[in-house]
Coordinates of C-alpha atoms (C1' of nucleotides) in Angstrom, one line a residue:
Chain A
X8 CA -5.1 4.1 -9.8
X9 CA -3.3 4.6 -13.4
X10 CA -0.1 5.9 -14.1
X11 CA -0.6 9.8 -14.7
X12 CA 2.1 9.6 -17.7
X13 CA -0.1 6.6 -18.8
X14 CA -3.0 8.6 -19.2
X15 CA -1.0 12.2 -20.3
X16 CA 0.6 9.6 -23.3
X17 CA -3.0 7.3 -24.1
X18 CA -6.0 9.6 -23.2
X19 CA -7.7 7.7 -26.3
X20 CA -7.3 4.3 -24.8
X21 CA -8.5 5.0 -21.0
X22 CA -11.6 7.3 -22.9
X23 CA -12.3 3.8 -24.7
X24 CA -11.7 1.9 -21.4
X25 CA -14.2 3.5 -19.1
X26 CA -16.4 3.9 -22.4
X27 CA -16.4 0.0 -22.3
X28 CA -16.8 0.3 -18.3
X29 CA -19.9 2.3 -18.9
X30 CA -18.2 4.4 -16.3
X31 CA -17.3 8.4 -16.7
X32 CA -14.7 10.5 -15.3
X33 CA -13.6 13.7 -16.6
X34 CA -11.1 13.0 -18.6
X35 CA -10.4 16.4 -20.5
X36 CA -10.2 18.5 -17.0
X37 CA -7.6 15.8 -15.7
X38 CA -5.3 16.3 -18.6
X39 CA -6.4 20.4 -18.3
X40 CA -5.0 20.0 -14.4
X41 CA -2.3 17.8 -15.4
X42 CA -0.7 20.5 -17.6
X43 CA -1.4 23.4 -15.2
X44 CA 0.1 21.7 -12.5
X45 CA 3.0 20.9 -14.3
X46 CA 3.2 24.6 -15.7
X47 CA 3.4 26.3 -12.1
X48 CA 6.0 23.4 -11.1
X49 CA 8.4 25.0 -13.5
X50 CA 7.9 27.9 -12.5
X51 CA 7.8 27.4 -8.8
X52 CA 10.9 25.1 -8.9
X53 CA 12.8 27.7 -10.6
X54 CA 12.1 30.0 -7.9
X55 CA 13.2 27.6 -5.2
X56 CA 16.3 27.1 -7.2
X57 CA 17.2 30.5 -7.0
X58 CA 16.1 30.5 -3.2
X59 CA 18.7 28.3 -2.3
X60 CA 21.0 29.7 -4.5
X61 CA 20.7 33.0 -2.7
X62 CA 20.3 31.5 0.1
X63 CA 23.5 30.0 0.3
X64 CA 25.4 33.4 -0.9
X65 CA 23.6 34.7 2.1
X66 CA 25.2 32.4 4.5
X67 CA 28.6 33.0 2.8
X68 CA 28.3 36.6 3.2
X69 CA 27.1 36.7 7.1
X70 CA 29.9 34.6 7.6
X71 CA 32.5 37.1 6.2
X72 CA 30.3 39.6 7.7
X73 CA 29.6 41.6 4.8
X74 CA 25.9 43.0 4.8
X75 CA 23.2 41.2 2.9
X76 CA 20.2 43.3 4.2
X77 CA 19.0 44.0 0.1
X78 CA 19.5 40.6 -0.5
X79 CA 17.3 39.1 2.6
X80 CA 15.0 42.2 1.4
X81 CA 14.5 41.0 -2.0
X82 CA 14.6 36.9 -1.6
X83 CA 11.5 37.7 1.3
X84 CA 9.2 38.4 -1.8
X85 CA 10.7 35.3 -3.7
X86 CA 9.3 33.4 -1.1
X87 CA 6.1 35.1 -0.3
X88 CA 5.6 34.4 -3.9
X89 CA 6.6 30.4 -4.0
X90 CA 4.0 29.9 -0.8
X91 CA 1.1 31.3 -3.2
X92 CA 2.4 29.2 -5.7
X93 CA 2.7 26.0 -3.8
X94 CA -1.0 26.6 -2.3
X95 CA -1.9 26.8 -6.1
X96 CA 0.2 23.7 -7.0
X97 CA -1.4 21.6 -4.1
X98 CA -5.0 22.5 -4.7
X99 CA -4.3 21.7 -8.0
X100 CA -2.7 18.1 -6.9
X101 CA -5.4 17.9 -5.1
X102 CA -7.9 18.1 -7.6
X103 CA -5.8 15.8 -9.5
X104 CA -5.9 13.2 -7.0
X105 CA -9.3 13.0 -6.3
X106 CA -9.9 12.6 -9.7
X107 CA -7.2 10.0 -10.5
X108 CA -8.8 8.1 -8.0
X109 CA -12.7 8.0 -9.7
X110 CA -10.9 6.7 -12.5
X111 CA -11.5 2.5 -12.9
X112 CA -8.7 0.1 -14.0
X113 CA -8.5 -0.6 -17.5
X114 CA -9.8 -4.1 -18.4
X115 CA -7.3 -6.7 -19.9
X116 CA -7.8 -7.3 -23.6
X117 CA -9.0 -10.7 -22.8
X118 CA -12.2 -9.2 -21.0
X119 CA -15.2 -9.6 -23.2
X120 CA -17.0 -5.9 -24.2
X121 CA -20.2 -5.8 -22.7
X122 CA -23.0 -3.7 -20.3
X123 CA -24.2 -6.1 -17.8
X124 CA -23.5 -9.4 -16.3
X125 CA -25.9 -11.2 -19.0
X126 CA -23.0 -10.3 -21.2
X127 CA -20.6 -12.2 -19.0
X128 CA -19.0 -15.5 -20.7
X129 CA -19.4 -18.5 -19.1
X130 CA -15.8 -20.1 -19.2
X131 CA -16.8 -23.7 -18.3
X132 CA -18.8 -25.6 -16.4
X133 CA -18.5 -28.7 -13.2
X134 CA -21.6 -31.0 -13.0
X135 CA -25.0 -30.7 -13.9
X136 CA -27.5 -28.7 -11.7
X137 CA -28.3 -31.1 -8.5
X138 CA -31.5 -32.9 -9.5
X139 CA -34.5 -34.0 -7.1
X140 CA -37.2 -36.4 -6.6
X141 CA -38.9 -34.2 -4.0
X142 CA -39.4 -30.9 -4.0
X143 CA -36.4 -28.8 -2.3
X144 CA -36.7 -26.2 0.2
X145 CA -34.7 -22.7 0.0
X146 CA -31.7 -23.0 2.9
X147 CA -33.4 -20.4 5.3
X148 CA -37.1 -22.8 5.5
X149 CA -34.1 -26.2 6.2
X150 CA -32.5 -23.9 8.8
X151 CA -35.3 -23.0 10.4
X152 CA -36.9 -26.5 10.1
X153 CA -33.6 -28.2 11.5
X154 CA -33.1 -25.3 14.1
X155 CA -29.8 -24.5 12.7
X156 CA -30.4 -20.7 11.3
X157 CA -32.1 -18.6 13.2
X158 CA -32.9 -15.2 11.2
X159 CA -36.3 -13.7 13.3
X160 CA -33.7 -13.7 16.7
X161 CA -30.9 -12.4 14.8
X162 CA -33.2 -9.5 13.5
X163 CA -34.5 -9.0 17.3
X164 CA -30.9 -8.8 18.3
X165 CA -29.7 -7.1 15.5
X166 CA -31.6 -6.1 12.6
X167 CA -32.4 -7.2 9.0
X168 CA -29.2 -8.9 6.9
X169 CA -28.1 -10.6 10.3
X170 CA -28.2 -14.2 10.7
X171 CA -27.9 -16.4 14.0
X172 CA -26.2 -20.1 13.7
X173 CA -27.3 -22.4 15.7
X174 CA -25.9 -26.7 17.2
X175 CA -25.1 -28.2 13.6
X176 CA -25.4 -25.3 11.6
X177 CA -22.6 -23.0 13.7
X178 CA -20.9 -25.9 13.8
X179 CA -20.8 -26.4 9.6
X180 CA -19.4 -23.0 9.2
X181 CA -17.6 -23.0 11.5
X182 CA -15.8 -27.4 9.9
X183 CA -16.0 -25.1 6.3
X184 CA -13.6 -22.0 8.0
X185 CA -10.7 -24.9 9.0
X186 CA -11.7 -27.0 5.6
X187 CA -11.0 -23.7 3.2
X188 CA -7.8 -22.7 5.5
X189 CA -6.3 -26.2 5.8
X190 CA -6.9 -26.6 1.6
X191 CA -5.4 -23.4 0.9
X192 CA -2.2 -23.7 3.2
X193 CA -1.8 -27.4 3.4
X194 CA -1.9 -28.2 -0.4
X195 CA -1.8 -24.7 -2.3
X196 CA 1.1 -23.0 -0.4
X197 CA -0.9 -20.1 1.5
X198 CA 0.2 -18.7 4.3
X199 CA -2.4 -18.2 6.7
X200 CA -3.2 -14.7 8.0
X201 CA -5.5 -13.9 10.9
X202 CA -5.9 -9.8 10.0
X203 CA -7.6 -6.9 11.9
X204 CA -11.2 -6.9 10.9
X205 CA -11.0 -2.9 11.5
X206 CA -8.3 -0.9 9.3
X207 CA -7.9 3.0 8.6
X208 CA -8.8 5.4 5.8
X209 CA -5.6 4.8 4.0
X210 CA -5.7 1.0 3.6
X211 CA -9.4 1.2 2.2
X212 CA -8.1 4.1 0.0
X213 CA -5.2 1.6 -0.6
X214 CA -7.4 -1.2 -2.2
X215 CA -10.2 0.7 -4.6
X216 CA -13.0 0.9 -1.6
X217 CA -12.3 4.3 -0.8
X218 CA -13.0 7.1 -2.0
X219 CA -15.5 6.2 -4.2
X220 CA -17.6 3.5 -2.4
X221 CA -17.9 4.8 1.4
X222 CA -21.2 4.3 1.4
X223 CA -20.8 0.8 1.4
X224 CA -18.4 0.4 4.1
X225 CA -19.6 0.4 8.0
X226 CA -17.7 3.4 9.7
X227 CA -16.9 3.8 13.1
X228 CA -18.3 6.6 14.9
X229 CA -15.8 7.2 17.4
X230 CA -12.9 7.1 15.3
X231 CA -13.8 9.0 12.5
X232 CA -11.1 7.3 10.4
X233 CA -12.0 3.7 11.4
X234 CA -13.9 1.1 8.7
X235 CA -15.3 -2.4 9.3
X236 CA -13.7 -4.1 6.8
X237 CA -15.4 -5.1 3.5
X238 CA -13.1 -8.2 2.8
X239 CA -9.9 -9.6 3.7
X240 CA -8.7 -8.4 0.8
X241 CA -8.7 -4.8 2.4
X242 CA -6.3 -5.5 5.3
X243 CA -3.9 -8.3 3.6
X244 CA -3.2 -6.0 0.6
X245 CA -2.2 -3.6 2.6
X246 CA 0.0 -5.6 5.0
X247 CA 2.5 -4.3 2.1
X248 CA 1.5 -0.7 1.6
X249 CA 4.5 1.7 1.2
X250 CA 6.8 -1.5 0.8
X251 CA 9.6 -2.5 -1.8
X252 CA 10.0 -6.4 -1.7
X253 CA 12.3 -8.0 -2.9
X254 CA 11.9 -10.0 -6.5
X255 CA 12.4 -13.4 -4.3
X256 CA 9.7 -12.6 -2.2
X257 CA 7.8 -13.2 -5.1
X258 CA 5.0 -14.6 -5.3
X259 CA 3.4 -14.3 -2.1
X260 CA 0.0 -16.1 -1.6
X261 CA -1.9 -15.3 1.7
X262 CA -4.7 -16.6 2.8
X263 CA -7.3 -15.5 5.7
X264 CA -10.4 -15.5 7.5
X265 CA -12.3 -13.0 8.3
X266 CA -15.6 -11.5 9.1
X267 CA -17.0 -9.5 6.1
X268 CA -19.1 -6.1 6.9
X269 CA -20.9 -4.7 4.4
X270 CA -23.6 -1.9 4.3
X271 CA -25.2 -3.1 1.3
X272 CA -26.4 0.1 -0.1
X273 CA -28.6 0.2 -2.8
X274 CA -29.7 -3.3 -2.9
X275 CA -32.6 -3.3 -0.6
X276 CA -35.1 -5.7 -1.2
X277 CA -32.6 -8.1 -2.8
X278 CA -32.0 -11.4 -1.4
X279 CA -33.8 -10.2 1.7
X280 CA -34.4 -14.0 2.6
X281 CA -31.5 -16.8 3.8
X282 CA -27.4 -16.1 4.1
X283 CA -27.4 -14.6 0.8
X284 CA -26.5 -11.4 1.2
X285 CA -25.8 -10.4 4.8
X286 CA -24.3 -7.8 6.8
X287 CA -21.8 -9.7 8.2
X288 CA -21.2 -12.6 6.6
X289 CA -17.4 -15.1 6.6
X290 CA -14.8 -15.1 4.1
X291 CA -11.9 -17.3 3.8
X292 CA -9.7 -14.9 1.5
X293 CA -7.1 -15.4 -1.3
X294 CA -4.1 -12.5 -2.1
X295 CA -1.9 -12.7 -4.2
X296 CA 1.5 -10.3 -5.1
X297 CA 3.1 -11.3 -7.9
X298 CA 5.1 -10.0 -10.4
X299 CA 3.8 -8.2 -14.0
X300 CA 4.8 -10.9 -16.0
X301 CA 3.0 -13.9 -14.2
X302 CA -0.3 -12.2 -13.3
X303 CA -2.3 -13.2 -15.8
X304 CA -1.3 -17.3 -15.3
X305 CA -1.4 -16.5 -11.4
X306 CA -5.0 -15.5 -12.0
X307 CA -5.7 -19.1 -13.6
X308 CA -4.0 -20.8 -10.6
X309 CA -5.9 -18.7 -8.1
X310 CA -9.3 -19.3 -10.0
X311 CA -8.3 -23.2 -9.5
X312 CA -7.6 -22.9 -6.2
X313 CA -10.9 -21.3 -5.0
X314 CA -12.8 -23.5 -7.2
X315 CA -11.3 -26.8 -6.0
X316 CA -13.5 -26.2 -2.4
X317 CA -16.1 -27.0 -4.6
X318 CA -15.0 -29.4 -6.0
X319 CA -14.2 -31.0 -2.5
X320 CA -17.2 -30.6 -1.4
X321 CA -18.8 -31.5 -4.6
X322 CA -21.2 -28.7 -5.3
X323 CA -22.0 -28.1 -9.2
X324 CA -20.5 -24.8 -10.4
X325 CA -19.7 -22.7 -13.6
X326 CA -16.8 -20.0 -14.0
X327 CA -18.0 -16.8 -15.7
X328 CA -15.6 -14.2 -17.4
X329 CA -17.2 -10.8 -16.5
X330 CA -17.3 -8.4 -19.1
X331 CA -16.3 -4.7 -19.2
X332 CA -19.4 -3.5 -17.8
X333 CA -19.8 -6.0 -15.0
X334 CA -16.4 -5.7 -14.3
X335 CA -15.2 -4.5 -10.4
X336 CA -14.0 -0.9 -10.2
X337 CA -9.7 -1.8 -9.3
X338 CA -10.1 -4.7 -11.5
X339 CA -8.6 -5.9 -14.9
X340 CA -10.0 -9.3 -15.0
X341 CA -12.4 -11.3 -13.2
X342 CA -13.8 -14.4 -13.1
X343 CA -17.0 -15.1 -11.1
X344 CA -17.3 -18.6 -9.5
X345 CA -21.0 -19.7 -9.0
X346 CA -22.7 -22.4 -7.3
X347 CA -25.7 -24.0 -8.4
X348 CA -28.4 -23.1 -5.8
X349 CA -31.8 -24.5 -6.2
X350 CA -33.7 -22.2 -4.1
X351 CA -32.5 -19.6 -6.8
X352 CA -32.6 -21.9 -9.6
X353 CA -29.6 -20.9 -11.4
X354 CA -26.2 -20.5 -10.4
X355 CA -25.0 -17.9 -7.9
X356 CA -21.8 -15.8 -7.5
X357 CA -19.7 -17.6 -4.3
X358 CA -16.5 -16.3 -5.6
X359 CA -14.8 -13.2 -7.4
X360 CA -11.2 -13.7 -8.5
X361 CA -9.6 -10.9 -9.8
X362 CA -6.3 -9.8 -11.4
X363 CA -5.8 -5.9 -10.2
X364 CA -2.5 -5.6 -11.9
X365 CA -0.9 -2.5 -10.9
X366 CA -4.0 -0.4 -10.0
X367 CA -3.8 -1.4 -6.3
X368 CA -0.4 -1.5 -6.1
X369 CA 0.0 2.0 -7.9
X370 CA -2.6 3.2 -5.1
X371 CA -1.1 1.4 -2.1
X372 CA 2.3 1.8 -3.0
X373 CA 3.5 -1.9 -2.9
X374 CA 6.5 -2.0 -5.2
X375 CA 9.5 -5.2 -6.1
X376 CA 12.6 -4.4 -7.1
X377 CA 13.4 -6.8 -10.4
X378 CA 16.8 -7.0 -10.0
X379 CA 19.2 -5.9 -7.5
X380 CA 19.9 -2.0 -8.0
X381 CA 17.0 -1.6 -10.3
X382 CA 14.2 0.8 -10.3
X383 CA 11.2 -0.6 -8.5
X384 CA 8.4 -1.5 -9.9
X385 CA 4.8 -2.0 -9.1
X386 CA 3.6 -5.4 -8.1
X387 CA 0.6 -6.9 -9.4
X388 CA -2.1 -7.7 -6.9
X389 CA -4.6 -10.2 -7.0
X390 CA -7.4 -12.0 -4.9
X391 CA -10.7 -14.3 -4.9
X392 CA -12.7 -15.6 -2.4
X393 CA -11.8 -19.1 -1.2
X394 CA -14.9 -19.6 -0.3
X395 CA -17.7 -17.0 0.5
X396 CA -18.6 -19.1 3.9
X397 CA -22.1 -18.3 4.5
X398 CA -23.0 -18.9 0.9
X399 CA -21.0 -22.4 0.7
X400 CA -23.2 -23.1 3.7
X401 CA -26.1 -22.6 2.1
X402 CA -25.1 -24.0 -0.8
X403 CA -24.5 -27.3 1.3
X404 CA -28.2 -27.0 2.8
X405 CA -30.0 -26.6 -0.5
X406 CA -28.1 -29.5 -2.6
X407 CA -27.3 -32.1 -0.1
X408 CA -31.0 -31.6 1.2
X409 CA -32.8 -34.9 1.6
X410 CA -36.7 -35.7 1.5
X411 CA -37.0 -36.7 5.2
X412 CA -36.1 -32.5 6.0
X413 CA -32.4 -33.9 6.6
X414 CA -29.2 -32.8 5.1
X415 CA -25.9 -34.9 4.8
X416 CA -23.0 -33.6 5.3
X417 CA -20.0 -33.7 2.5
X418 CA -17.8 -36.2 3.0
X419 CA -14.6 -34.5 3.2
X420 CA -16.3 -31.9 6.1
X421 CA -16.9 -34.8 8.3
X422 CA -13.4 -34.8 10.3
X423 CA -14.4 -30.9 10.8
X424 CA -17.6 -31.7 12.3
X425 CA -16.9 -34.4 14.7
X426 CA -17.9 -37.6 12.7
X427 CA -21.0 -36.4 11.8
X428 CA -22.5 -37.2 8.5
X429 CA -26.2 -36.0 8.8
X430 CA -27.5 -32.6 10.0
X431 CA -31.5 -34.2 11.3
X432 CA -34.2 -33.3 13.7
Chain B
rG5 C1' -7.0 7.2 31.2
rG6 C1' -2.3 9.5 34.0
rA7 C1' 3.3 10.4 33.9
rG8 C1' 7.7 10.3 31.0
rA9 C1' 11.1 9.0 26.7
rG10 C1' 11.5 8.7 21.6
rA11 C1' 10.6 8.6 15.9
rU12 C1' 16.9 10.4 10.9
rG13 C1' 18.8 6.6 4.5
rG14 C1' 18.2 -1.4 3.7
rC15 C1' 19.9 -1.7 8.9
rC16 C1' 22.8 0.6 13.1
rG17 C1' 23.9 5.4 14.4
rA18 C1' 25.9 11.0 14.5
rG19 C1' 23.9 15.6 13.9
rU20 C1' 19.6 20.9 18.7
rA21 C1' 23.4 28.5 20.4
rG22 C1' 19.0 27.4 12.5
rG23 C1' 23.3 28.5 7.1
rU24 C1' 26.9 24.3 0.9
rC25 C1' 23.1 18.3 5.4
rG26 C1' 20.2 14.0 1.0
rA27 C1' 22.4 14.2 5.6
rA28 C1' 29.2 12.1 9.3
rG29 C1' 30.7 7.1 10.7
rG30 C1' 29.7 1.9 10.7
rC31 C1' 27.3 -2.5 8.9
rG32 C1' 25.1 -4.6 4.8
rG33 C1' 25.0 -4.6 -0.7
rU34 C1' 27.0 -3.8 -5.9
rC35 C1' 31.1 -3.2 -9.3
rG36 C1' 36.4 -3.0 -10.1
rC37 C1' 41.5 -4.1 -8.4
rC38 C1' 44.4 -7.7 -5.8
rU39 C1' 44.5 -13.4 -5.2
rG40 C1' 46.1 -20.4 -7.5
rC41 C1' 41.4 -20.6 -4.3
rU42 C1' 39.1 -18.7 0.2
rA43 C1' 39.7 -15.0 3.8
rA44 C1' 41.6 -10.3 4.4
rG45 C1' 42.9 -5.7 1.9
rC46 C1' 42.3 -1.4 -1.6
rG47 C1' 39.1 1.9 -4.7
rA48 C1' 34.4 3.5 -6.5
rC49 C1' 29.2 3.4 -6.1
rU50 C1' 24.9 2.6 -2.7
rA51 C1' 17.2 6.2 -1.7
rU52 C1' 12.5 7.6 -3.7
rA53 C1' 9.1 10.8 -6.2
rC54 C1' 8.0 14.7 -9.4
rG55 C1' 9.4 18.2 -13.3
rG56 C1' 12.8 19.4 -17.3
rA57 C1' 16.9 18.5 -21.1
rC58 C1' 18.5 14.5 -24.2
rU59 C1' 16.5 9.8 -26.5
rA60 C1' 13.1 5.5 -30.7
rA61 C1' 13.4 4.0 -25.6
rA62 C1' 16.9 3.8 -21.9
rA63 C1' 21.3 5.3 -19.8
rU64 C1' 22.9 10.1 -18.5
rC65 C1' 22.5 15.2 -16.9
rC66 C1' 19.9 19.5 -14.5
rG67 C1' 16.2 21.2 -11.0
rU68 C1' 12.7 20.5 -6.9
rA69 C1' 10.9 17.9 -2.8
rU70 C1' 11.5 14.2 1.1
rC71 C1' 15.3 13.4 8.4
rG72 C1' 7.2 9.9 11.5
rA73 C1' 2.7 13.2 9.3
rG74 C1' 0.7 18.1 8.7
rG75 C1' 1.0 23.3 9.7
rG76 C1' 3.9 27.8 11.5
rU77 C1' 8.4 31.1 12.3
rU78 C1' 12.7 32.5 9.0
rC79 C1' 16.1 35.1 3.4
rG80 C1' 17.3 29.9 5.0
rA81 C1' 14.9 24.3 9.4
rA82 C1' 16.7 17.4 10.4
rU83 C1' 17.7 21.4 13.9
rC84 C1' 12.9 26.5 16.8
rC85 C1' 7.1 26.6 17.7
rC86 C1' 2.1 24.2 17.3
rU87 C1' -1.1 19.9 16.1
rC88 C1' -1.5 14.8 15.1
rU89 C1' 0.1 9.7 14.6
rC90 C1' 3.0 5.7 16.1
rU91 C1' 6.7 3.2 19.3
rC92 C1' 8.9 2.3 24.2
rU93 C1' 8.9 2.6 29.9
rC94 C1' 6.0 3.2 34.5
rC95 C1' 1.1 3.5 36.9
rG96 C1' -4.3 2.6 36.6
rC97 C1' -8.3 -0.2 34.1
rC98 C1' -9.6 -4.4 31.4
rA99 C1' -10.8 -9.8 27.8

RNA sequence: GGAGAGAUGGCCGAGUAGGUCGAAGGCGGUCGCCUGCUAAGCGACUAUACGGACUAAAAUCCGUAUCGAGGGUUCGAAUCCCUCUCUCUCCGCCA
């Protein structure tokens, strides 16, 4: 969320913001509620200042045993009156809150203006489109052929969006989990984080899912505040919720697997075939804290990071800026990783690196102190996916496809998958 | 699931016949003094949020709130009552 005084002092800038964003949020009835409450706070505050005031001469007098009856008389309406006041004052934070937290991130300057994603800027570009002399099949008819994917079981034991791996094929997501872990920790300085795949209200609050997105998010019925969560990002932000760390602790780089759960409201009917876009689906998971100052580069480094797996395992990609409209609700900046995938014929999103500055940390209270004795200040929080799993498999089906209905494996995956080097019939 | 114990500041730990308690004491930390250096010693300081005054902005000052969370009783609650959450011990069940 933004700072309130941020948006009291530059209601011009946020207006132009989520005008950029495309988004709306009332802007003139937050600054209307803004005022108010802080109206009946001075007032209220001055009667609690006299409360204790009297309150206090009270004690004093019982104590010499002089009589205060009038005074206990008179200071009962004071605070019958500072108890309708502070129902006032926190219906009116309330209010406050729930709109402070419709509000988006402002976008860094550096984030191209635009409405859609065919307004995003491509940054730069690794390898040409894979090239064939046959014609390729899409990953789900080479899963099925090879006996590897299995989506008509999965949607007898499940449902739609549900996928069942299979010999090889549990096996290469499985070699691609250790591969984006062992990458990340071994030679990019992650520590490795095994989270909860279930967190509460507050941590999805914490992170931007919450309030505004529920519908995306798989709850649990018998814990009403229980979520399935989204991402990674979800519970590793908030492994520092309500924390102050200290400025050495800075930066911290996590990385983790986990299962993903999403509800995927509102895009029925898209990418209804293959491991596109699944219910459940693996992430290997990138956070960041760092401090305000080295965000921005962190973001670059991150960005690197996630797109060296692809590099690895030599799949042709482009990075895309996204532009204001495209742009993810908590976010500042992005940058979109995409793999080429034939099936689709174009490139397709496989990672989303972000720089959240403050927004997250504003929301989820994750704080650093700069120097020792100084005020704390709000961390800046950052993630990307290191891969999207299911999609890098596919990825790996569709371009290392071969005409004999085989697929070979990438070279650096073959310690992960036993020796093997050829996924066949 | 059953029975019991507990949750206080960065940490440890006082504080339950309600009344200057934001909270004793200790540790840790910061600054100053002392010292040839180190150790020890002495002194001061040692939370956060919000609102206000002042300010270019800070610093500073004033006020309010915060003793797991929320609600209640009361002129007044860390202290009493209710609800919830979490932690610990024992029993049961279980991968």
């Amino acid at each position: 969320m933004l700072d309130i005084k941020y948006i009291r002092q530059n209601p011009e800038k946020v207006k132009e913001a989520l005008e950029n964003r495309g988004a709306t949020a009332d802007l003139d009835k937050f600054l209307k509620l803004d005022e108010e409450r802080r109206n009946l706070l001075f007032e209220v505050e001055k009667l609690k200042s006299q409360r204790n005031q009297e309150s206090e001469e009270i004690a004093r007098k019982k104590k010499m045993g002089e009589p205060a009856d009038e005074q206990i008389a008179r200071m009962k309406e004071v605070s019958q009156k500072i108890k309708e006041m502070d129902e006032r004052i926190s219906q009116t934070e309330a209010e406050l809150q729930n709109l402070l937290l419709t509000i988006p991130n402002i976008p860094d300057d550096s984030v191209p203006i635009g409405k859609c994603d065919r307004d995003n800027a491509e940054v730069r570009r690794w390898r040409e489109p894979t090239k064939f002399d046959f014609t390729p099949k899409p990953h789900w008819e080479i899963g099925a052929d090879l006996d590897i994917l299995d989506f008509e079981r999965a949607g007898k034991i499940t449902g739609s969006r549900f996928a069942v791996y299979k010999g090889a094929g549990a096996r290469l997501e499985r070699a691609l989990v250790n591969f984006m872990l062992d990458l990340h920790t071994e030679k990019h300085g992650y520590k490795e984080i095994f989270p909860p795949f279930i967190v509460n209200r507050d941590s999805m609050t914490g992170t931007g899912q919450l309030p505004k997105f529920e519908e995306d998010a798989f709850k649990l019925y018998n814990n009403t505040d229980y979520f399935l969560i989204p991402t990674a990002e979800v519970p590793v932000t908030n492994l520092h919720r309500n924390e102050i760390l200290p400025k050495e602790a800075l930066p911290i780089y996590y990385v983790a697997y986990s299962g993903c759960f999403r509800a995927e409201a509102g895009s029925a009917g898209r990418d209804t075939r293959g491991l596109i876009r699944q219910h459940q689906f693996n992430k290997v998971e990138l956070v960041k804290f760092t401090d305000q100052e080295s965000s921005m580069e962190e973001l670059e480094k991150l960005t690197a990071d996630a797109e060296e797996v692809l590099k690895l395992l030599e799949l042709p990609y482009r990075v895309v800026v996204l532009c204001t409209g495209d742009l993810g609700f908590s976010s500042a900046k992005t940058y979109d990783i995409e793999v080429w995938m034939p099936s689709y014929n174009r490139y397709v999103e496989i990672s989303s690196c972000s720089n959240f500055k403050d927004y997250q940390a504003r929301r989820a209270k994750i704080q650093y102190r700069p120097e020792k004795g100084a005020k704390p200040m709000y961390v800046h929080t950052l993630n990307g996916s290191g891969l999207a799993v299911g999609r890098t498999t596919a990825a790996i089906l569709e371009n290392y496809q071969q005409a004999d209905g085989s697929v070979v494996i990438p070279e650096v995956l073959r310690k992960y998958m036993g020796g093997m080097s050829k996924i066949s019939v």
